[in-house]
Short mmCIF file of C-alpha atoms in Angstrom, two decimals:
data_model
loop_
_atom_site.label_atom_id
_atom_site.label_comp_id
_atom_site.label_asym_id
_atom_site.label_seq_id
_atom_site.Cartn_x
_atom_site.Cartn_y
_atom_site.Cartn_z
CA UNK R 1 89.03 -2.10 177.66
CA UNK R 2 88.60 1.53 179.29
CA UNK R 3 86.96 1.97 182.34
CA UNK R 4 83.59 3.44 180.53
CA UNK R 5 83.18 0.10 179.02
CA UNK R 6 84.10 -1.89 182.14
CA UNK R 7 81.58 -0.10 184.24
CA UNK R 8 78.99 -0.92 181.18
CA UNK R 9 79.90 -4.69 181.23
CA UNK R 10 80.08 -5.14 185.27
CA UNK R 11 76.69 -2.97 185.50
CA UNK R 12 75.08 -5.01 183.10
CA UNK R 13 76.09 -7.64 185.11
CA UNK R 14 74.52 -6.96 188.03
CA UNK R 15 70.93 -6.02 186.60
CA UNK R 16 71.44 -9.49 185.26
CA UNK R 17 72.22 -11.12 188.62
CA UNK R 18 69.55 -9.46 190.28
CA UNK R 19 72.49 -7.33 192.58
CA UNK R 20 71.18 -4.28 191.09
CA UNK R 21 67.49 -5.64 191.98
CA UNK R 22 64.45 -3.98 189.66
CA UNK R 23 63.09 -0.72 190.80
CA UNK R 24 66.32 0.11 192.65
CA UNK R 25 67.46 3.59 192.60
CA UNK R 26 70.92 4.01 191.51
CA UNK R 27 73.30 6.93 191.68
CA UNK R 28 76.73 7.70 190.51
CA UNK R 29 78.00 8.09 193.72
CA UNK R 30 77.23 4.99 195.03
CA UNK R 31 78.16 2.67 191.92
CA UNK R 32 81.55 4.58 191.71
CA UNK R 33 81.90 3.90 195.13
CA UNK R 34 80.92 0.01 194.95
CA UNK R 35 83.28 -0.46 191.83
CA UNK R 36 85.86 1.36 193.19
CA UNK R 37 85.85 3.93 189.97
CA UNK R 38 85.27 7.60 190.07
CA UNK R 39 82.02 9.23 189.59
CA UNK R 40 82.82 9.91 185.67
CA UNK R 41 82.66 6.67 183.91
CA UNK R 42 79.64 5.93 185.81
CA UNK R 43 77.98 9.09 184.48
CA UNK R 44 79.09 7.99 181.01
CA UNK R 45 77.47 4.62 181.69
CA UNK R 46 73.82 4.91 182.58
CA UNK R 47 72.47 6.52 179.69
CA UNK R 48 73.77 3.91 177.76
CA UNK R 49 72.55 1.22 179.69
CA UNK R 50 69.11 3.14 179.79
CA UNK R 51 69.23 3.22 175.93
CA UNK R 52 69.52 -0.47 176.20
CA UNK R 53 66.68 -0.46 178.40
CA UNK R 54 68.26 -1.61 181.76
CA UNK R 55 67.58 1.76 183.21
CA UNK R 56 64.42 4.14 183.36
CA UNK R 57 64.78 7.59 184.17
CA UNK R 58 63.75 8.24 188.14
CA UNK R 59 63.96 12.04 188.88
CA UNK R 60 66.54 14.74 188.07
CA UNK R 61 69.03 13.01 186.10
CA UNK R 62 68.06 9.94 188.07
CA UNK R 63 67.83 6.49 187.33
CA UNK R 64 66.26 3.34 188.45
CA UNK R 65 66.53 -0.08 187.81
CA UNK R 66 64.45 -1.62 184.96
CA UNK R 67 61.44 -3.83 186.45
CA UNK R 68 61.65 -7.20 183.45
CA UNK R 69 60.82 -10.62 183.88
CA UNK R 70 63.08 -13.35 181.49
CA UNK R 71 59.48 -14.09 179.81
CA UNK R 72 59.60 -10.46 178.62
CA UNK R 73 63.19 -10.90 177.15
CA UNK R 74 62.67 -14.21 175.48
CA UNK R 75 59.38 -12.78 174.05
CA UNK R 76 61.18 -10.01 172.19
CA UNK R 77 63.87 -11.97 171.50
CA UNK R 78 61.87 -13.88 169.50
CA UNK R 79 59.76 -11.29 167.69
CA UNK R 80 63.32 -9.53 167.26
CA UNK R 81 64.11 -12.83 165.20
CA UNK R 82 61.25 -13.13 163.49
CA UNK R 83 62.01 -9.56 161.98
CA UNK R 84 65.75 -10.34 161.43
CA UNK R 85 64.98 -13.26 159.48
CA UNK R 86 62.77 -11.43 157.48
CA UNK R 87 65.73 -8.75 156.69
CA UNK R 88 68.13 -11.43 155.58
CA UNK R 89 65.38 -13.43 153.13
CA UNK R 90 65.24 -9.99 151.39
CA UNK R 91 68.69 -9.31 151.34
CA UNK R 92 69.30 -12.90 149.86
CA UNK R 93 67.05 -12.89 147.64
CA UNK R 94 67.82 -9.71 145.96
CA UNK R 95 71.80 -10.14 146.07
CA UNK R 96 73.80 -9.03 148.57
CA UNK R 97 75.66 -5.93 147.80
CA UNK R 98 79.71 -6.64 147.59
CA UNK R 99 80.24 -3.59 150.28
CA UNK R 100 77.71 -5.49 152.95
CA UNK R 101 79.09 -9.10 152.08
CA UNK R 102 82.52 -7.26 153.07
CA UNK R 103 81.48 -6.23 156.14
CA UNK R 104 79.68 -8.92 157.28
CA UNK R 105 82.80 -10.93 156.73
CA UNK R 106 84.81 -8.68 158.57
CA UNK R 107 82.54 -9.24 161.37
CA UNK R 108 83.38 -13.26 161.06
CA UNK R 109 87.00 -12.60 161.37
CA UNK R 110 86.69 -10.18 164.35
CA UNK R 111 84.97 -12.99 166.01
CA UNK R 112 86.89 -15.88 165.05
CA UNK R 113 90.26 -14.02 166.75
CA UNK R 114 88.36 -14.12 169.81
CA UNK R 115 88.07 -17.64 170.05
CA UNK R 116 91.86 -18.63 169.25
CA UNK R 117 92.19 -19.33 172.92
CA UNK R 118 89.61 -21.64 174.86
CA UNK R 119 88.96 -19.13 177.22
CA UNK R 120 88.03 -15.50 176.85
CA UNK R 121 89.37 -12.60 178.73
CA UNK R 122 87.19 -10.34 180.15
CA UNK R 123 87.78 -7.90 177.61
CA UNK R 124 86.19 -10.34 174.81
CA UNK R 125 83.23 -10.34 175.80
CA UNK R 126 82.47 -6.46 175.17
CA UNK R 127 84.49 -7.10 171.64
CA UNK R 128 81.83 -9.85 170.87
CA UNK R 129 78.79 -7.86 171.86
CA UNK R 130 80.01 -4.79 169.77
CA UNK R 131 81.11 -7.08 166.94
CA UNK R 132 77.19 -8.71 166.86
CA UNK R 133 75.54 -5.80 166.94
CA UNK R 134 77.57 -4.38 164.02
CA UNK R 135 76.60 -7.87 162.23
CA UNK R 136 72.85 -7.56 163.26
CA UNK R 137 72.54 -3.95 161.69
CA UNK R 138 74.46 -4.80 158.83
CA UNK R 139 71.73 -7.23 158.15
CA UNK R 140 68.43 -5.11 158.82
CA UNK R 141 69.99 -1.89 157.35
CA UNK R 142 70.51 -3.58 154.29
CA UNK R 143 67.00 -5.03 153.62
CA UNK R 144 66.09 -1.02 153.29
CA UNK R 145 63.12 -1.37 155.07
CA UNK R 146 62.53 1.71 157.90
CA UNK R 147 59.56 0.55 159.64
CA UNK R 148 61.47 -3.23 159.95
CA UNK R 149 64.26 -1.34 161.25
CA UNK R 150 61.98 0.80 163.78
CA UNK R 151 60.32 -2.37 164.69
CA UNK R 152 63.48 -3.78 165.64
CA UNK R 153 64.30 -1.40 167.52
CA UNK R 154 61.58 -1.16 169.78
CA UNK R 155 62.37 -5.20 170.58
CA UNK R 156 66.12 -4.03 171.63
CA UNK R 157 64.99 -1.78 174.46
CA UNK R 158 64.03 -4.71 176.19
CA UNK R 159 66.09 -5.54 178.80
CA UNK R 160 68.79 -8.38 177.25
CA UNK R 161 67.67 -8.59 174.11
CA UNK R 162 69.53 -6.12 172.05
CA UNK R 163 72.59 -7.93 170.53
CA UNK R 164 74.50 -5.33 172.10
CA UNK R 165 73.32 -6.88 175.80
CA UNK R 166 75.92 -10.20 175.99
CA UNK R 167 76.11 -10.13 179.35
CA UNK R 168 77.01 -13.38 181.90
CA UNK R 169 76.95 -13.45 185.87
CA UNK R 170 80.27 -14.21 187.14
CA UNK R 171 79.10 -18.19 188.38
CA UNK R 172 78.54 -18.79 184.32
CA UNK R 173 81.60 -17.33 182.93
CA UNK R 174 83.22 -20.80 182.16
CA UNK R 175 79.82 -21.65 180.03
CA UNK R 176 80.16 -18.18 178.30
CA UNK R 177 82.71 -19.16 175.83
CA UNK R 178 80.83 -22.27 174.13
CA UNK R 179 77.56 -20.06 174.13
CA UNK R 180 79.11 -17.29 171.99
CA UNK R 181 81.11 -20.09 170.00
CA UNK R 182 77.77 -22.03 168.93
CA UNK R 183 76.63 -18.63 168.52
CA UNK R 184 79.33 -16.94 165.98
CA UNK R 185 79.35 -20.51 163.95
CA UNK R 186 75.53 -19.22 163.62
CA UNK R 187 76.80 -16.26 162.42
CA UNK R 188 78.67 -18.21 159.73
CA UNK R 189 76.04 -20.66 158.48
CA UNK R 190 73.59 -17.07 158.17
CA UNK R 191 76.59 -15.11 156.03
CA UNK R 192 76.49 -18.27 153.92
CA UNK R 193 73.04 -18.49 153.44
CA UNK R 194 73.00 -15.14 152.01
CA UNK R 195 75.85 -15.31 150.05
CA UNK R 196 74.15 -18.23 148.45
CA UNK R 197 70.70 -16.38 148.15
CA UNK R 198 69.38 -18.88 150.25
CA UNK R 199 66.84 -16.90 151.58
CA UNK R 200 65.03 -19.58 153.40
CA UNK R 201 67.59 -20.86 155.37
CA UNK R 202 68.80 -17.63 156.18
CA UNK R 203 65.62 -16.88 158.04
CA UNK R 204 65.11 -20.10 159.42
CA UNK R 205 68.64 -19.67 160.72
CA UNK R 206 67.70 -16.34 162.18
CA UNK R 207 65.13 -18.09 164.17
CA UNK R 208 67.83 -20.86 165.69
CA UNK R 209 70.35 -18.25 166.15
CA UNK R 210 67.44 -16.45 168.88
CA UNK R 211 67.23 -19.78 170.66
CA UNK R 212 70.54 -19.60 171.48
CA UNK R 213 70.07 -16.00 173.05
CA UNK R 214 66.92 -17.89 174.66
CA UNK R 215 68.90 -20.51 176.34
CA UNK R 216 71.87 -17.95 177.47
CA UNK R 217 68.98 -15.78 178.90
CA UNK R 218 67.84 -18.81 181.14
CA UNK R 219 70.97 -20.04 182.15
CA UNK R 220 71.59 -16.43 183.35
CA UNK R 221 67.96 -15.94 185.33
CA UNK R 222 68.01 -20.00 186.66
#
């Protein structure tokens, strides 16, 4: 993993265990000088964790710390599913195309490697958040529906709720691995479904796959 993406994961981190407490100004010099990087992958890293809604913009190329209570997560987390789920009844039910099938599968195998060891590296877990939200647009771009797609991703600026956002504080990493296990089986059980055209237990597996997000999201904030 290059530094860029390290400083993504540990600041991530630290939103999520309150180090980086809401409304706190941050600046590159600081964070570079609390991870012990230089100033330029922290520069590359806060617009992107702004995009994912972590960050607001706080003055002159300035950010600040995202104020978000867990209730606000879980709540778009769940209207996130509820639009998912809608996405991958339509794309079952009208046949999957052989080019998104493909990819979605390639998605499965990029996360089964990941779990040929009981215990991931640190690197894994930005693989496995990359890898889900490839499989999470692959679904919603192929229903072909813009405003669902919008919709969605107004949900993902929400602090943690983008499938982008895996993120666990460092006193949970030994849980992390059978959360994103349970989690990529969902994945499997959903790329059935709609190979299947099982549209109704595609969405209804949308909505368990979100409880699982739910439950890492309160582990995280307990």
């Amino acid at each position: 993993m290059n530094t860029h993406s390290t400083v993504v994961v540990q600041l991530r981190e630290m939103v999520l265990s309150g180090e980086l407490a809401p409304g706190e100004r941050v600046t590159e010099a600081e964070l570079a000088t609390r991870l012990g990087v230089s100033r330029t992958p922290v520069r590359q890293a806060l617009p992107a964790l702004a995009q994912e809604g972590l960050l607001v913009s706080a003055g002159k190329r300035g950010y600040s710390v995202r104020a978000f209570t867990t209730q606000n997560s879980i709540e778009a987390v769940r209207v996130r599913a509820l639009l998912e789920g809608f996405a991958a009844r339509h794309v079952a039910e009208k046949g999957v195309s052989a080019t998104v099938l493909s990819a979605l599968k390639a998605c499965l195998a990029e996360g089964d490697a990941l779990f040929t060891q009981r215990q991931l590296q640190d690197d894994d877990e930005l693989r496995y958040a990359q890898m889900n939200a490839r499989f999470h647009a692959l679904i919603t771009e192929a229903a072909n529906m813009p405003l669902l797609e919008n919709l969605t991703e107004r949900c993902n600026v929400v602090p943690f709720t983008a499938p982008l956002s895996v993120a666990f504080s460092n006193t949970n990493k030994e849980r992390m691995f059978d959360f994103l296990f349970y989690a990529h089986r969902q994945h499997h059980a959903i790329v059935d479904a709609i190979e299947a055209g099982q549209g109704d237990r595609a969405e209804f597996l949308f909505r368990e796959h979100a409880h699982t997000q739910e439950q890492s999201l309160m582990m995280n904030n307990g």
